[in-house]
Short mmCIF file of C-alpha atoms and ligand atoms in Angstrom, two decimals:
data_model
loop_
_atom_site.label_atom_id
_atom_site.label_comp_id
_atom_site.label_asym_id
_atom_site.label_seq_id
_atom_site.Cartn_x
_atom_site.Cartn_y
_atom_site.Cartn_z
CA MET A 1 32.26 -13.71 29.25
CA LEU A 2 29.04 -13.80 31.26
CA ASP A 3 26.59 -16.13 29.51
CA TYR A 4 24.30 -17.42 32.29
CA LYS A 5 24.51 -20.96 30.92
CA ASN A 6 23.59 -23.29 33.76
CA PRO A 7 23.18 -27.03 33.11
CA ASN A 8 22.28 -27.55 36.78
CA LEU A 9 18.85 -25.99 36.42
CA ILE A 10 17.15 -29.33 35.88
CA LEU A 11 13.93 -30.26 37.64
CA GLU A 12 12.73 -33.26 39.52
CA THR A 13 9.42 -32.93 37.66
CA SER A 14 7.41 -35.12 40.02
CA GLU A 15 7.91 -32.42 42.66
CA VAL A 16 6.78 -29.48 40.51
CA GLU A 17 3.39 -27.94 41.24
CA PRO A 18 1.74 -26.04 38.37
CA GLY A 19 1.91 -22.26 38.68
CA SER A 20 2.00 -18.96 36.84
CA PHE A 21 3.53 -15.47 36.76
CA THR A 22 2.36 -12.24 35.21
CA TRP A 23 4.57 -9.28 34.42
CA ARG A 24 3.61 -5.90 33.00
CA SER A 25 6.56 -4.35 31.22
CA PRO A 26 6.75 -1.02 29.39
CA SER A 27 8.24 0.02 26.09
CA ASN A 28 11.12 2.51 26.06
CA LEU A 29 12.27 5.36 23.87
CA ALA A 30 15.95 5.57 23.03
CA ILE A 31 17.42 9.07 23.14
CA ILE A 32 20.83 7.82 21.98
CA LYS A 33 19.81 5.18 19.45
CA TYR A 34 20.96 1.58 19.09
CA TRP A 35 21.28 1.04 15.36
CA GLY A 36 23.79 -1.54 14.19
CA LYS A 37 24.74 -4.75 15.96
CA HIS A 38 27.17 -7.64 15.84
CA GLY A 39 27.63 -11.13 17.29
CA VAL A 40 24.68 -12.32 19.36
CA GLN A 41 22.62 -9.19 19.86
CA LEU A 42 25.58 -6.97 20.78
CA PRO A 43 25.27 -3.25 20.06
CA LYS A 44 27.76 -1.31 17.95
CA ASN A 45 27.35 1.68 20.26
CA PRO A 46 25.92 2.35 23.70
CA SER A 47 22.33 3.62 23.84
CA LEU A 48 20.34 5.44 26.48
CA SER A 49 16.57 5.36 26.84
CA LEU A 50 13.67 6.71 28.81
CA THR A 51 11.40 4.03 30.23
CA LEU A 52 7.78 4.60 29.23
CA SER A 53 4.65 3.89 31.17
CA SER A 54 1.32 3.60 29.35
CA SER A 55 2.71 1.59 26.41
CA PHE A 56 3.21 -1.82 27.97
CA THR A 57 2.81 -5.55 27.45
CA ASP A 58 1.12 -7.86 29.95
CA THR A 59 2.43 -11.40 29.82
CA LEU A 60 1.18 -14.40 31.77
CA LEU A 61 3.38 -17.48 31.84
CA GLU A 62 1.80 -20.72 33.10
CA TYR A 63 3.76 -23.89 33.64
CA LYS A 64 3.23 -27.49 34.63
CA PRO A 65 5.32 -30.65 34.40
CA LYS A 66 5.40 -31.92 30.84
CA GLU A 67 3.05 -34.73 29.97
CA SER A 68 5.00 -36.05 27.01
CA GLY A 69 8.59 -37.23 27.32
CA ASP A 70 10.06 -35.26 24.42
CA ARG A 71 12.55 -32.40 24.74
CA ASN A 72 10.89 -29.89 22.45
CA ILE A 73 9.56 -26.62 23.77
CA SER A 74 5.88 -27.19 24.51
CA LEU A 75 4.01 -23.90 24.19
CA GLU A 76 0.42 -22.83 23.97
CA PHE A 77 0.20 -19.18 23.02
CA THR A 78 -2.43 -16.46 22.76
CA PHE A 79 -2.15 -12.80 21.82
CA HIS A 80 -5.14 -10.68 22.90
CA GLN A 81 -6.99 -13.91 23.75
CA GLU A 82 -6.55 -15.34 20.24
CA PRO A 83 -4.14 -18.02 19.07
CA ASN A 84 -1.48 -16.43 16.87
CA GLU A 85 0.75 -18.93 15.07
CA PRO A 86 3.40 -16.50 13.71
CA PHE A 87 3.91 -14.99 17.19
CA ARG A 88 3.88 -18.45 18.78
CA GLU A 89 6.62 -19.61 16.44
CA LYS A 90 8.68 -16.54 17.27
CA VAL A 91 8.34 -17.19 21.00
CA VAL A 92 9.16 -20.91 20.58
CA LYS A 93 12.30 -19.96 18.65
CA PHE A 94 13.29 -17.51 21.38
CA LEU A 95 12.65 -20.09 24.14
CA GLU A 96 14.71 -22.67 22.23
CA SER A 97 17.53 -20.12 22.05
CA VAL A 98 17.61 -19.69 25.85
CA THR A 99 17.48 -23.37 26.86
CA ASP A 100 21.17 -23.30 27.82
CA ILE A 101 20.22 -20.60 30.34
CA PHE A 102 16.94 -22.21 31.41
CA PRO A 103 17.30 -25.96 30.62
CA PHE A 104 14.18 -26.72 32.67
CA LEU A 105 12.03 -25.13 29.92
CA ARG A 106 12.28 -28.44 28.06
CA GLN A 107 10.69 -30.22 31.04
CA LEU A 108 7.52 -28.13 31.23
CA ASP A 109 4.28 -27.55 29.38
CA LEU A 110 4.15 -23.77 28.99
CA THR A 111 1.35 -21.36 28.21
CA VAL A 112 1.97 -17.71 27.35
CA ARG A 113 -0.96 -15.28 27.24
CA THR A 114 0.08 -11.83 26.20
CA GLY A 115 -1.31 -8.51 25.03
CA ASN A 116 -0.32 -4.88 24.59
CA SER A 117 -1.93 -1.79 26.09
CA PHE A 118 -1.47 0.06 22.82
CA PRO A 119 -3.52 -0.71 19.73
CA HIS A 120 -2.15 -3.39 17.42
CA SER A 121 -0.25 -1.85 14.50
CA SER A 122 -0.30 1.58 16.05
CA GLY A 123 3.31 1.73 14.92
CA ILE A 124 4.68 1.48 18.46
CA ALA A 125 7.61 -0.88 18.72
CA SER A 126 6.27 -3.70 20.85
CA SER A 127 9.35 -5.90 20.89
CA ALA A 128 10.87 -4.02 23.84
CA SER A 129 7.83 -4.39 26.09
CA ALA A 130 7.01 -7.92 24.89
CA MET A 131 10.50 -9.37 25.22
CA SER A 132 11.18 -7.71 28.56
CA ALA A 133 7.88 -9.02 29.98
CA LEU A 134 8.70 -12.53 28.81
CA ALA A 135 12.26 -12.38 30.16
CA LEU A 136 10.94 -11.26 33.56
CA CYS A 137 8.48 -14.19 33.60
CA LEU A 138 11.34 -16.60 32.82
CA CYS A 139 13.48 -15.23 35.65
CA SER A 140 10.52 -15.40 38.05
CA LEU A 141 10.01 -19.00 37.01
CA GLU A 142 13.66 -19.85 37.58
CA HIS A 143 13.54 -18.27 41.01
CA GLU A 144 10.31 -20.05 41.92
CA LEU A 145 11.75 -23.42 40.94
CA PHE A 146 15.36 -23.05 42.15
CA GLU A 147 15.50 -20.02 44.50
CA THR A 148 18.44 -18.67 42.54
CA LEU A 149 17.56 -14.99 42.06
CA GLU A 150 16.87 -13.69 45.54
CA ASP A 151 18.91 -10.55 45.00
CA ASP A 152 16.80 -7.91 43.17
CA ASP A 153 19.75 -6.42 41.29
CA GLU A 154 20.84 -9.85 40.11
CA PHE A 155 17.25 -10.61 39.07
CA ASP A 156 17.09 -7.40 37.02
CA LYS A 157 20.49 -7.96 35.46
CA LYS A 158 19.64 -11.47 34.34
CA SER A 159 16.20 -10.36 33.09
CA SER A 160 17.87 -7.61 31.10
CA TYR A 161 20.43 -10.04 29.66
CA VAL A 162 17.69 -12.47 28.60
CA ALA A 163 15.48 -9.69 27.23
CA ARG A 164 18.41 -8.53 25.06
CA LEU A 165 18.57 -11.96 23.44
CA GLY A 166 14.92 -11.54 22.41
CA SER A 167 15.26 -7.95 21.20
CA GLY A 168 18.16 -5.59 21.83
CA SER A 169 16.11 -2.60 22.94
CA ALA A 170 14.14 -4.80 25.38
CA CYS A 171 17.09 -5.00 27.77
CA ARG A 172 16.55 -1.30 28.61
CA SER A 173 12.87 -1.74 29.57
CA ILE A 174 13.70 -3.53 32.83
CA PHE A 175 14.63 -0.36 34.71
CA PRO A 176 12.68 2.64 36.00
CA VAL A 177 13.04 6.10 34.44
CA ALA A 178 16.12 5.56 32.26
CA SER A 179 18.54 2.87 31.21
CA LEU A 180 21.91 2.63 29.55
CA TRP A 181 22.89 -0.36 27.44
CA GLY A 182 26.35 -0.83 26.01
CA GLN A 183 29.89 -0.73 27.26
CA THR A 184 31.20 2.80 27.71
CA GLY A 185 33.97 4.40 29.74
CA GLU A 186 31.38 7.00 30.77
CA VAL A 187 29.53 4.66 33.14
CA GLU A 188 31.10 2.18 35.49
CA GLY A 189 29.73 -1.34 35.17
CA SER A 190 28.20 -0.71 31.75
CA SER A 191 28.07 -3.69 29.44
CA ASP A 192 27.05 -4.78 25.97
CA LEU A 193 25.30 -7.73 27.62
CA PHE A 194 22.62 -6.02 29.73
CA GLY A 195 21.14 -2.64 30.56
CA LEU A 196 21.91 -0.60 33.66
CA PRO A 197 19.49 1.36 35.84
CA MET A 198 20.07 5.11 35.43
CA ALA A 199 17.28 6.64 37.54
CA GLU A 200 19.76 7.88 40.10
CA GLU A 201 21.95 9.47 37.44
CA VAL A 202 19.27 11.77 36.05
CA HIS A 203 17.76 15.02 37.26
CA ASP A 204 14.26 14.95 38.77
CA ILE A 205 12.85 16.83 35.79
CA PHE A 206 13.12 13.57 33.80
CA LYS A 207 11.01 11.74 36.36
CA ASP A 208 7.98 13.84 35.40
CA PHE A 209 8.52 13.82 31.67
CA HIS A 210 6.03 13.26 28.86
CA ASP A 211 6.12 11.52 25.52
CA ASP A 212 3.02 12.09 23.39
CA ILE A 213 3.27 9.67 20.49
CA MET A 214 1.73 11.15 17.35
CA ILE A 215 0.56 8.37 15.05
CA ALA A 216 1.51 9.56 11.58
CA SER A 217 0.80 6.16 10.05
CA THR A 218 -0.18 2.69 11.19
CA ALA A 219 0.86 1.01 7.94
CA ALA A 220 3.34 -1.86 8.33
CA LYS A 221 6.95 -0.70 7.98
CA SER A 222 8.54 -1.35 4.60
CA VAL A 223 11.77 -2.49 6.28
CA SER A 224 11.86 -4.23 9.68
CA SER A 225 14.21 -3.10 12.45
CA ARG A 226 16.05 -6.37 12.13
CA ALA A 227 16.74 -5.70 8.43
CA GLY A 228 17.56 -2.07 9.26
CA HIS A 229 20.21 -3.10 11.77
CA SER A 230 21.85 -5.42 9.28
CA LEU A 231 21.92 -2.74 6.56
CA MET A 232 24.23 -0.81 8.89
CA ASP A 233 26.94 -3.39 8.11
CA SER A 234 27.32 -1.89 4.64
CA ASN A 235 26.37 1.70 5.43
CA PRO A 236 29.23 4.03 4.39
CA PHE A 237 28.62 6.25 7.45
CA ALA A 238 28.51 3.39 9.96
CA GLU A 239 31.87 3.86 11.68
CA SER A 240 31.50 7.61 12.04
CA ARG A 241 27.94 7.11 13.29
CA TYR A 242 29.10 4.76 16.08
CA ALA A 243 31.81 7.24 17.08
CA ASP A 244 29.30 10.08 17.01
CA ALA A 245 26.87 8.18 19.26
CA LYS A 246 29.65 7.56 21.80
CA ARG A 247 30.58 11.24 21.76
CA LYS A 248 26.98 12.38 22.16
CA LEU A 249 26.43 9.99 25.05
CA HIS A 250 28.94 11.95 27.10
CA PHE A 251 27.06 15.20 26.59
CA LEU A 252 23.67 13.59 27.06
CA LEU A 253 24.66 12.06 30.40
CA GLU A 254 25.94 15.40 31.59
CA ALA A 255 22.77 17.19 30.45
CA MET A 256 20.47 14.62 32.03
CA LYS A 257 22.33 14.82 35.29
CA LYS A 258 22.02 18.61 35.39
CA GLY A 259 18.50 18.79 33.99
CA ASP A 260 19.77 20.77 30.99
CA LEU A 261 16.75 20.35 28.72
CA GLU A 262 18.16 22.36 25.86
CA THR A 263 21.16 20.06 25.41
CA PHE A 264 18.97 17.02 26.02
CA GLY A 265 16.53 18.16 23.33
CA ARG A 266 19.23 19.03 20.82
CA ILE A 267 20.75 15.58 21.17
CA ALA A 268 17.34 13.81 21.11
CA GLU A 269 16.34 15.51 17.86
CA ASN A 270 19.74 15.02 16.29
CA GLU A 271 19.72 11.31 17.14
CA ALA A 272 16.19 10.87 15.76
CA LEU A 273 17.11 12.48 12.45
CA THR A 274 20.47 10.70 12.33
CA LEU A 275 18.65 7.35 12.70
CA HIS A 276 16.43 8.16 9.75
CA GLY A 277 19.38 9.60 7.81
CA LEU A 278 21.10 6.24 8.26
CA MET A 279 18.06 4.50 6.81
CA MET A 280 18.07 6.87 3.84
CA SER A 281 21.79 6.33 3.26
CA SER A 282 21.56 2.54 3.50
CA ASN A 283 21.89 0.43 0.38
CA PRO A 284 19.14 -0.16 -0.57
CA SER A 285 17.91 3.14 0.75
CA TYR A 286 14.56 3.42 2.45
CA ILE A 287 12.42 6.11 4.06
CA LEU A 288 10.05 5.48 6.96
CA LEU A 289 9.10 9.11 7.56
CA LYS A 290 5.83 10.40 6.13
CA PRO A 291 5.08 13.92 4.89
CA ASN A 292 3.05 14.56 8.04
CA THR A 293 5.99 13.52 10.21
CA LEU A 294 8.03 16.34 8.67
CA GLU A 295 5.16 18.80 9.00
CA MET A 296 4.84 17.89 12.69
CA ILE A 297 8.59 18.34 13.20
CA GLU A 298 8.37 21.83 11.73
CA ARG A 299 5.42 22.69 13.93
CA VAL A 300 7.19 21.48 17.09
CA ARG A 301 10.23 23.57 16.23
CA ARG A 302 8.15 26.63 15.39
CA TYR A 303 6.16 26.32 18.62
CA ARG A 304 9.39 26.02 20.60
CA GLU A 305 10.82 29.05 18.87
CA GLU A 306 7.71 31.13 19.56
CA THR A 307 6.99 30.07 23.13
CA LYS A 308 10.50 29.17 24.36
CA HIS A 309 8.93 26.09 25.92
CA PRO A 310 11.30 23.10 26.24
CA ILE A 311 9.44 20.79 23.86
CA TYR A 312 11.42 18.44 21.63
CA PHE A 313 10.83 15.45 19.41
CA SER A 314 12.25 12.01 18.88
CA LEU A 315 11.50 9.19 16.46
CA ASP A 316 11.66 5.44 16.70
CA ALA A 317 12.19 3.25 13.66
CA GLY A 318 8.92 4.48 12.16
CA PRO A 319 6.99 7.59 11.12
CA ASN A 320 5.39 8.41 14.47
CA LEU A 321 6.60 11.51 16.23
CA HIS A 322 7.44 11.34 19.94
CA VAL A 323 6.82 14.75 21.48
CA LEU A 324 8.90 15.19 24.63
CA TYR A 325 8.40 17.77 27.38
CA PRO A 326 8.46 18.16 31.16
CA GLY A 327 5.23 17.74 33.15
CA GLU A 328 5.30 21.34 34.34
CA ILE A 329 4.19 22.62 30.90
CA ILE A 330 1.66 19.90 30.12
CA HIS A 331 -1.37 22.22 30.01
CA GLU A 332 0.09 24.56 27.40
CA VAL A 333 1.62 21.74 25.37
CA ARG A 334 -1.59 19.70 25.22
CA VAL A 335 -3.40 22.69 23.69
CA PHE A 336 -0.68 22.87 21.01
CA VAL A 337 -0.72 19.11 20.45
CA ASP A 338 -4.51 18.98 20.16
CA GLU A 339 -4.75 21.97 17.85
CA GLU A 340 -1.68 21.61 15.68
CA LEU A 341 -0.43 18.03 15.70
CA LYS A 342 -3.48 15.87 16.27
CA PRO A 343 -5.12 16.88 12.95
CA LEU A 344 -2.00 15.58 11.17
CA CYS A 345 -2.26 12.13 12.77
CA GLU A 346 -3.88 9.12 11.18
CA GLU A 347 -7.47 9.16 12.38
CA GLU A 348 -6.36 11.98 14.69
CA THR A 349 -4.80 9.39 16.97
CA TYR A 350 -2.06 9.99 19.46
CA LEU A 351 -1.00 8.15 22.60
CA GLN A 352 -0.21 9.86 25.85
CA ASP A 353 2.80 8.32 27.50
CA TRP A 354 5.26 9.41 30.15
CA VAL A 355 8.40 8.31 31.94
CA GLY A 356 7.58 5.47 34.30
CA GLU A 357 8.71 3.22 37.06
CA GLY A 358 9.53 0.16 34.99
CA PRO A 359 8.02 -3.34 35.04
CA VAL A 360 5.71 -4.63 37.76
CA GLN A 361 4.72 -8.13 38.66
CA VAL A 362 0.92 -8.29 38.71
C1 2P0 B 1 16.55 1.70 19.79
N1 2P0 B 1 15.47 0.77 17.78
O1 2P0 B 1 17.60 2.05 20.33
C2 2P0 B 1 16.52 1.61 18.28
C3 2P0 B 1 16.30 2.94 17.67
C4 2P0 B 1 14.52 1.47 17.01
C5 2P0 B 1 15.06 2.82 16.83
O2 2P0 B 1 16.36 -1.01 18.64
O3 2P0 B 1 16.84 -6.72 16.16
O4 2P0 B 1 13.61 -4.36 17.92
O5 2P0 B 1 15.28 -6.96 18.09
O6 2P0 B 1 17.65 -6.22 18.48
O7 2P0 B 1 15.49 -3.67 19.45
C6 2P0 B 1 14.50 -1.45 17.34
O8 2P0 B 1 15.16 -2.65 17.12
O9 2P0 B 1 16.04 -4.76 17.29
C7 2P0 B 1 15.50 -0.55 17.96
P1 2P0 B 1 16.48 -6.25 17.52
P2 2P0 B 1 15.02 -3.90 18.08
O10 2P0 B 1 15.52 1.50 20.43
#
């Protein structure tokens, strides 16, 4: 099995000049959800996401030959210009876990400076953007030091593989427009180990597609995604859920290829509510939705019914409602969002996001 372990990536440190890389990487929104995993960050079912744009993480990685002779990961870390020990420890743990892939990390003094475009604790999952940005920096560093990743597709594949080890959903953020992660007979070359680019498999309507993220609550989640995934191991509906996701993927791929928004929207909403249904049917059970989330769902459905506009919703592992619609109806939809949904948001806050072109090196 592909594991990218490479003991040859060892430096002659006296020849290394200090340097740095910066990557900006977006978050993504799963339409078919990843919920349940096994082994080392392997999904129980394939998932398919839209790559976002305005919700991103910027990560700068600086490196220089290590001053001390030890083999520990040496990392200075700031988040929004401030030291942050819990985050630093998380990143150190992640870097330790990828030293078989990047053994040279033990030979360098590293600095990571990172920050998100979206407000802290706005309830937007930041692990996808953060871990993809870091994985891209690591692959850039490897290429700078060893000239090993000249081929862009190989660079993306390895970045996606490494991002997955940091956070499953992060492996899908590497690609523009849309990405599929998880082995499926539906898509040639698909794998549980990395995401695939799907931009060429989707209709143009999804390339001008909006996701307004309605902030129903910024309170910390009562159950983390990590704990949520592991509760799937004892969920009585788990096996039928994985089968259902695989079945829906077939119809979603077909709909996205054709630009069939009605089928797309039906599946997106069903997956969002299934995800939360799985949380409610876990043992112990938990609920992340808020009363205003449900009120917003009703209003989206009523507006769709009345106007026949193709506007749908999705949810991540939290209470915030993602309102999805094509760019061609943005003017009408924004009036609805401002008048009917915004007043239901915490401090009337919502984020305007849209399908984007994936990470950029800055
Ligand atoms: C997804 N989510 O497909 C699903 C649906 C949230 C809702 O994957 O433990 O942070 O780091 O692999 O990726 C959020 O969980 O979990 C998630 P880990 P991750 O996007």
